[in-house]
PDB file of C-alpha atoms in Angstrom:
ATOM      1  CA  UNK A   1     103.682  46.190 -54.295  1.00  0.00           C
ATOM      2  CA  UNK A   2     105.520  48.201 -56.946  1.00  0.00           C
ATOM      3  CA  UNK A   3     109.079  47.089 -57.641  1.00  0.00           C
ATOM      4  CA  UNK A   4     111.515  49.378 -55.809  1.00  0.00           C
ATOM      5  CA  UNK A   5     113.717  51.514 -57.994  1.00  0.00           C
ATOM      6  CA  UNK A   6     117.409  50.741 -57.888  1.00  0.00           C
ATOM      7  CA  UNK A   7     120.550  52.759 -58.726  1.00  0.00           C
ATOM      8  CA  UNK A   8     120.488  55.962 -56.743  1.00  0.00           C
ATOM      9  CA  UNK A   9     116.885  55.622 -55.563  1.00  0.00           C
ATOM     10  CA  UNK A  10     118.262  55.397 -52.006  1.00  0.00           C
ATOM     11  CA  UNK A  11     118.405  59.198 -52.045  1.00  0.00           C
ATOM     12  CA  UNK A  12     114.602  59.150 -51.972  1.00  0.00           C
ATOM     13  CA  UNK A  13     114.047  57.103 -48.827  1.00  0.00           C
ATOM     14  CA  UNK A  14     115.194  56.339 -45.320  1.00  0.00           C
ATOM     15  CA  UNK A  15     117.416  53.516 -44.122  1.00  0.00           C
ATOM     16  CA  UNK A  16     116.454  51.762 -40.878  1.00  0.00           C
ATOM     17  CA  UNK A  17     119.177  50.262 -38.657  1.00  0.00           C
ATOM     18  CA  UNK A  18     118.310  47.873 -35.805  1.00  0.00           C
ATOM     19  CA  UNK A  19     120.748  46.789 -33.121  1.00  0.00           C
ATOM     20  CA  UNK A  20     120.084  44.022 -30.589  1.00  0.00           C
ATOM     21  CA  UNK A  21     121.764  41.335 -28.514  1.00  0.00           C
ATOM     22  CA  UNK A  22     120.506  39.152 -25.644  1.00  0.00           C
ATOM     23  CA  UNK A  23     116.780  38.589 -26.122  1.00  0.00           C
ATOM     24  CA  UNK A  24     117.021  39.934 -29.668  1.00  0.00           C
ATOM     25  CA  UNK A  25     115.341  37.094 -31.589  1.00  0.00           C
ATOM     26  CA  UNK A  26     112.217  37.282 -29.418  1.00  0.00           C
ATOM     27  CA  UNK A  27     112.110  41.072 -29.732  1.00  0.00           C
ATOM     28  CA  UNK A  28     112.564  40.904 -33.512  1.00  0.00           C
ATOM     29  CA  UNK A  29     109.508  38.594 -33.486  1.00  0.00           C
ATOM     30  CA  UNK A  30     107.636  41.508 -31.884  1.00  0.00           C
ATOM     31  CA  UNK A  31     108.921  44.164 -34.279  1.00  0.00           C
ATOM     32  CA  UNK A  32     109.551  42.806 -37.805  1.00  0.00           C
ATOM     33  CA  UNK A  33     106.167  41.091 -38.448  1.00  0.00           C
ATOM     34  CA  UNK A  34     104.397  44.315 -37.414  1.00  0.00           C
ATOM     35  CA  UNK A  35     106.101  46.373 -40.119  1.00  0.00           C
ATOM     36  CA  UNK A  36     103.929  47.043 -43.197  1.00  0.00           C
ATOM     37  CA  UNK A  37     104.733  45.303 -46.461  1.00  0.00           C
ATOM     38  CA  UNK A  38     105.056  48.637 -48.265  1.00  0.00           C
ATOM     39  CA  UNK A  39     107.594  50.158 -45.842  1.00  0.00           C
ATOM     40  CA  UNK A  40     109.512  52.595 -48.079  1.00  0.00           C
ATOM     41  CA  UNK A  41     112.915  51.809 -46.582  1.00  0.00           C
ATOM     42  CA  UNK A  42     115.364  48.917 -46.292  1.00  0.00           C
ATOM     43  CA  UNK A  43     115.991  47.590 -42.771  1.00  0.00           C
ATOM     44  CA  UNK A  44     119.406  46.259 -41.676  1.00  0.00           C
ATOM     45  CA  UNK A  45     119.630  44.254 -38.446  1.00  0.00           C
ATOM     46  CA  UNK A  46     122.843  43.702 -36.463  1.00  0.00           C
ATOM     47  CA  UNK A  47     122.113  41.027 -33.859  1.00  0.00           C
ATOM     48  CA  UNK A  48     124.859  39.514 -31.697  1.00  0.00           C
ATOM     49  CA  UNK A  49     124.359  35.861 -32.631  1.00  0.00           C
ATOM     50  CA  UNK A  50     126.507  32.994 -34.018  1.00  0.00           C
ATOM     51  CA  UNK A  51     126.487  32.654 -37.802  1.00  0.00           C
ATOM     52  CA  UNK A  52     124.809  29.239 -37.627  1.00  0.00           C
ATOM     53  CA  UNK A  53     121.575  30.907 -36.484  1.00  0.00           C
ATOM     54  CA  UNK A  54     121.115  33.906 -38.770  1.00  0.00           C
ATOM     55  CA  UNK A  55     119.855  32.134 -41.901  1.00  0.00           C
ATOM     56  CA  UNK A  56     117.222  30.210 -39.909  1.00  0.00           C
ATOM     57  CA  UNK A  57     116.185  33.376 -38.078  1.00  0.00           C
ATOM     58  CA  UNK A  58     115.751  35.215 -41.385  1.00  0.00           C
ATOM     59  CA  UNK A  59     113.714  32.317 -42.785  1.00  0.00           C
ATOM     60  CA  UNK A  60     111.434  32.249 -39.736  1.00  0.00           C
ATOM     61  CA  UNK A  61     110.891  36.016 -39.751  1.00  0.00           C
ATOM     62  CA  UNK A  62     110.273  35.958 -43.502  1.00  0.00           C
ATOM     63  CA  UNK A  63     107.476  33.429 -43.024  1.00  0.00           C
ATOM     64  CA  UNK A  64     105.862  35.604 -40.336  1.00  0.00           C
ATOM     65  CA  UNK A  65     106.278  39.014 -41.984  1.00  0.00           C
ATOM     66  CA  UNK A  66     104.808  41.102 -44.759  1.00  0.00           C
ATOM     67  CA  UNK A  67     108.283  42.350 -45.604  1.00  0.00           C
ATOM     68  CA  UNK A  68     110.841  40.096 -47.282  1.00  0.00           C
ATOM     69  CA  UNK A  69     113.462  38.989 -44.718  1.00  0.00           C
ATOM     70  CA  UNK A  70     116.844  37.638 -45.854  1.00  0.00           C
ATOM     71  CA  UNK A  71     120.274  36.927 -44.430  1.00  0.00           C
ATOM     72  CA  UNK A  72     122.915  39.398 -45.578  1.00  0.00           C
ATOM     73  CA  UNK A  73     125.901  37.165 -46.186  1.00  0.00           C
ATOM     74  CA  UNK A  74     127.971  39.003 -48.812  1.00  0.00           C
ATOM     75  CA  UNK A  75     127.424  42.248 -50.755  1.00  0.00           C
ATOM     76  CA  UNK A  76     123.781  43.072 -51.437  1.00  0.00           C
ATOM     77  CA  UNK A  77     121.897  46.072 -52.792  1.00  0.00           C
ATOM     78  CA  UNK A  78     119.656  47.428 -50.034  1.00  0.00           C
ATOM     79  CA  UNK A  79     116.114  47.869 -51.343  1.00  0.00           C
ATOM     80  CA  UNK A  80     112.913  49.107 -49.689  1.00  0.00           C
ATOM     81  CA  UNK A  81     110.510  46.433 -48.510  1.00  0.00           C
ATOM     82  CA  UNK A  82     113.311  44.110 -47.379  1.00  0.00           C
ATOM     83  CA  UNK A  83     114.853  43.320 -43.983  1.00  0.00           C
ATOM     84  CA  UNK A  84     118.496  42.217 -44.050  1.00  0.00           C
ATOM     85  CA  UNK A  85     119.742  40.161 -41.071  1.00  0.00           C
ATOM     86  CA  UNK A  86     123.527  40.524 -40.851  1.00  0.00           C
ATOM     87  CA  UNK A  87     125.331  37.177 -40.881  1.00  0.00           C
ATOM     88  CA  UNK A  88     126.532  36.246 -37.415  1.00  0.00           C
ATOM     89  CA  UNK A  89     130.263  36.277 -36.556  1.00  0.00           C
ATOM     90  CA  UNK A  90     130.914  38.980 -39.176  1.00  0.00           C
ATOM     91  CA  UNK A  91     130.277  42.722 -39.297  1.00  0.00           C
ATOM     92  CA  UNK A  92     128.033  44.570 -41.727  1.00  0.00           C
ATOM     93  CA  UNK A  93     128.709  47.981 -43.235  1.00  0.00           C
ATOM     94  CA  UNK A  94     126.698  50.284 -45.479  1.00  0.00           C
ATOM     95  CA  UNK A  95     128.244  51.878 -48.543  1.00  0.00           C
ATOM     96  CA  UNK A  96     127.245  53.596 -51.759  1.00  0.00           C
ATOM     97  CA  UNK A  97     128.856  51.678 -54.604  1.00  0.00           C
ATOM     98  CA  UNK A  98     128.164  52.095 -58.317  1.00  0.00           C
ATOM     99  CA  UNK A  99     125.365  54.504 -57.534  1.00  0.00           C
ATOM    100  CA  UNK A 100     123.413  52.080 -55.353  1.00  0.00           C
ATOM    101  CA  UNK A 101     123.147  51.533 -51.601  1.00  0.00           C
ATOM    102  CA  UNK A 102     124.916  48.358 -50.539  1.00  0.00           C
ATOM    103  CA  UNK A 103     125.051  46.270 -47.401  1.00  0.00           C
ATOM    104  CA  UNK A 104     128.380  44.467 -47.197  1.00  0.00           C
ATOM    105  CA  UNK A 105     129.263  41.575 -44.900  1.00  0.00           C
ATOM    106  CA  UNK A 106     132.874  42.121 -43.820  1.00  0.00           C
ATOM    107  CA  UNK A 107     135.395  40.417 -41.553  1.00  0.00           C
ATOM    108  CA  UNK A 108     134.725  41.441 -37.989  1.00  0.00           C
ATOM    109  CA  UNK A 109     136.892  44.161 -36.497  1.00  0.00           C
ATOM    110  CA  UNK A 110     138.898  42.557 -33.649  1.00  0.00           C
ATOM    111  CA  UNK A 111     139.033  45.881 -31.808  1.00  0.00           C
ATOM    112  CA  UNK A 112     135.289  45.640 -31.227  1.00  0.00           C
ATOM    113  CA  UNK A 113     133.764  43.360 -28.585  1.00  0.00           C
ATOM    114  CA  UNK A 114     130.435  42.407 -30.142  1.00  0.00           C
ATOM    115  CA  UNK A 115     129.596  41.080 -33.613  1.00  0.00           C
ATOM    116  CA  UNK A 116     127.911  41.887 -35.862  1.00  0.00           C
ATOM    117  CA  UNK A 117     128.874  45.319 -34.507  1.00  0.00           C
ATOM    118  CA  UNK A 118     125.990  47.778 -34.156  1.00  0.00           C
ATOM    119  CA  UNK A 119     128.505  50.605 -33.678  1.00  0.00           C
ATOM    120  CA  UNK A 120     130.288  49.795 -36.952  1.00  0.00           C
ATOM    121  CA  UNK A 121     126.999  49.452 -38.851  1.00  0.00           C
ATOM    122  CA  UNK A 122     125.687  52.836 -37.705  1.00  0.00           C
ATOM    123  CA  UNK A 123     129.021  54.628 -38.226  1.00  0.00           C
ATOM    124  CA  UNK A 124     129.247  53.251 -41.763  1.00  0.00           C
ATOM    125  CA  UNK A 125     125.709  54.416 -42.512  1.00  0.00           C
ATOM    126  CA  UNK A 126     126.589  57.897 -41.232  1.00  0.00           C
ATOM    127  CA  UNK A 127     129.572  57.902 -43.596  1.00  0.00           C
ATOM    128  CA  UNK A 128     127.408  56.777 -46.534  1.00  0.00           C
ATOM    129  CA  UNK A 129     124.239  58.839 -46.108  1.00  0.00           C
ATOM    130  CA  UNK A 130     123.049  62.134 -44.604  1.00  0.00           C
ATOM    131  CA  UNK A 131     121.939  61.593 -41.009  1.00  0.00           C
ATOM    132  CA  UNK A 132     118.430  62.839 -41.853  1.00  0.00           C
ATOM    133  CA  UNK A 133     117.895  59.675 -43.928  1.00  0.00           C
ATOM    134  CA  UNK A 134     118.754  57.350 -41.040  1.00  0.00           C
ATOM    135  CA  UNK A 135     116.479  55.797 -38.428  1.00  0.00           C
ATOM    136  CA  UNK A 136     118.344  53.830 -35.749  1.00  0.00           C
ATOM    137  CA  UNK A 137     116.638  51.503 -33.273  1.00  0.00           C
ATOM    138  CA  UNK A 138     118.305  50.109 -30.150  1.00  0.00           C
ATOM    139  CA  UNK A 139     116.652  46.955 -28.832  1.00  0.00           C
ATOM    140  CA  UNK A 140     117.373  44.626 -25.928  1.00  0.00           C
ATOM    141  CA  UNK A 141     120.953  43.597 -25.150  1.00  0.00           C
ATOM    142  CA  UNK A 142     123.754  43.721 -22.627  1.00  0.00           C
ATOM    143  CA  UNK A 143     126.516  46.296 -22.925  1.00  0.00           C
ATOM    144  CA  UNK A 144     126.415  49.488 -24.956  1.00  0.00           C
ATOM    145  CA  UNK A 145     127.191  48.456 -28.555  1.00  0.00           C
ATOM    146  CA  UNK A 146     125.871  51.116 -30.935  1.00  0.00           C
ATOM    147  CA  UNK A 147     124.916  53.702 -28.317  1.00  0.00           C
ATOM    148  CA  UNK A 148     127.720  56.166 -29.114  1.00  0.00           C
ATOM    149  CA  UNK A 149     127.095  55.983 -32.868  1.00  0.00           C
ATOM    150  CA  UNK A 150     123.331  56.392 -32.420  1.00  0.00           C
ATOM    151  CA  UNK A 151     123.883  59.408 -30.163  1.00  0.00           C
ATOM    152  CA  UNK A 152     126.049  60.921 -32.929  1.00  0.00           C
ATOM    153  CA  UNK A 153     123.363  60.087 -35.489  1.00  0.00           C
ATOM    154  CA  UNK A 154     120.683  61.808 -33.410  1.00  0.00           C
ATOM    155  CA  UNK A 155     122.888  64.859 -32.833  1.00  0.00           C
ATOM    156  CA  UNK A 156     123.377  65.117 -36.608  1.00  0.00           C
ATOM    157  CA  UNK A 157     119.636  65.113 -37.362  1.00  0.00           C
ATOM    158  CA  UNK A 158     118.829  61.404 -37.605  1.00  0.00           C
ATOM    159  CA  UNK A 159     115.958  59.697 -35.807  1.00  0.00           C
ATOM    160  CA  UNK A 160     116.387  57.195 -32.955  1.00  0.00           C
ATOM    161  CA  UNK A 161     114.200  54.791 -31.003  1.00  0.00           C
ATOM    162  CA  UNK A 162     115.135  52.888 -27.833  1.00  0.00           C
ATOM    163  CA  UNK A 163     113.261  49.918 -26.413  1.00  0.00           C
ATOM    164  CA  UNK A 164     111.880  50.733 -22.976  1.00  0.00           C
ATOM    165  CA  UNK A 165     112.882  48.896 -19.826  1.00  0.00           C
ATOM    166  CA  UNK A 166     109.421  47.351 -19.435  1.00  0.00           C
ATOM    167  CA  UNK A 167     109.905  44.989 -22.411  1.00  0.00           C
ATOM    168  CA  UNK A 168     113.704  44.734 -22.796  1.00  0.00           C
ATOM    169  CA  UNK A 169     115.038  41.309 -21.788  1.00  0.00           C
ATOM    170  CA  UNK A 170     118.313  43.056 -20.952  1.00  0.00           C
ATOM    171  CA  UNK A 171     118.164  46.838 -20.659  1.00  0.00           C
ATOM    172  CA  UNK A 172     121.868  47.568 -21.208  1.00  0.00           C
ATOM    173  CA  UNK A 173     121.958  48.663 -24.860  1.00  0.00           C
ATOM    174  CA  UNK A 174     118.772  50.782 -24.822  1.00  0.00           C
ATOM    175  CA  UNK A 175     119.713  52.304 -21.472  1.00  0.00           C
ATOM    176  CA  UNK A 176     123.120  53.383 -22.810  1.00  0.00           C
ATOM    177  CA  UNK A 177     121.413  55.205 -25.677  1.00  0.00           C
ATOM    178  CA  UNK A 178     118.836  56.832 -23.394  1.00  0.00           C
ATOM    179  CA  UNK A 179     121.390  57.884 -20.765  1.00  0.00           C
ATOM    180  CA  UNK A 180     123.616  59.292 -23.514  1.00  0.00           C
ATOM    181  CA  UNK A 181     120.776  61.584 -24.538  1.00  0.00           C
ATOM    182  CA  UNK A 182     120.455  59.921 -27.930  1.00  0.00           C
ATOM    183  CA  UNK A 183     116.957  58.421 -27.780  1.00  0.00           C
ATOM    184  CA  UNK A 184     114.267  60.485 -29.499  1.00  0.00           C
ATOM    185  CA  UNK A 185     111.602  57.909 -28.600  1.00  0.00           C
ATOM    186  CA  UNK A 186     111.541  55.282 -25.832  1.00  0.00           C
ATOM    187  CA  UNK A 187     108.889  52.643 -26.478  1.00  0.00           C
ATOM    188  CA  UNK A 188     107.913  49.072 -25.549  1.00  0.00           C
ATOM    189  CA  UNK A 189     108.736  46.501 -28.207  1.00  0.00           C
ATOM    190  CA  UNK A 190     105.150  46.107 -29.447  1.00  0.00           C
ATOM    191  CA  UNK A 191     104.968  49.839 -30.316  1.00  0.00           C
ATOM    192  CA  UNK A 192     108.309  50.110 -32.112  1.00  0.00           C
ATOM    193  CA  UNK A 193     107.154  48.949 -35.560  1.00  0.00           C
ATOM    194  CA  UNK A 194     104.469  51.639 -35.697  1.00  0.00           C
ATOM    195  CA  UNK A 195     107.036  54.256 -34.687  1.00  0.00           C
ATOM    196  CA  UNK A 196     109.478  53.102 -37.385  1.00  0.00           C
ATOM    197  CA  UNK A 197     106.731  53.254 -39.999  1.00  0.00           C
ATOM    198  CA  UNK A 198     105.604  56.708 -38.881  1.00  0.00           C
ATOM    199  CA  UNK A 199     109.120  58.199 -38.774  1.00  0.00           C
ATOM    200  CA  UNK A 200     110.099  56.724 -42.149  1.00  0.00           C
ATOM    201  CA  UNK A 201     107.009  58.260 -43.772  1.00  0.00           C
ATOM    202  CA  UNK A 202     107.245  61.633 -42.035  1.00  0.00           C
ATOM    203  CA  UNK A 203     109.833  63.108 -44.351  1.00  0.00           C
ATOM    204  CA  UNK A 204     110.286  63.464 -48.078  1.00  0.00           C
ATOM    205  CA  UNK A 205     113.848  62.329 -48.612  1.00  0.00           C
ATOM    206  CA  UNK A 206     114.434  63.559 -52.149  1.00  0.00           C
TER     207      UNK A 206
END
């Protein structure tokens, strides 16, 4: 695969944001390995999980996937063809620093219930990039973390996907997005990777 361009190249492609909680590791096993190795977008995952598990999860998904999968544990440039699993027990935010798109692991916000916070991730991405460049995916999990931000993203012209009840281990997070009117697509887990790939390639971002 050609080496992705850095420094400002993020204006040319989408950014994919995945949120999940209870049942998330199993669902990520359904989604991440199905993504093509030449996906022209970085993927950032906020999964509610203790920090002792995220590095091993990234390693396991990396071995099973065509994309590179790594733990995001500090400040990292977000490049196409890579999946970044946010370190557990912290939050992750997106920013544009020094002309490049960065994923930054930050101290968790005590005002928020769940960490890494899907809501904070999506809000930060909306602050950093035009909504039309963002694809947000709400997978299995209890509660509603990320639903409000993804509804705002969709209303601003971004793309959203919710996991359907038939495959969600816990339907809370996807249901909150769907009931809020923010889900453009509602799909079973085994169809989500194809939808991400299709939506990412549908637009010319430049």
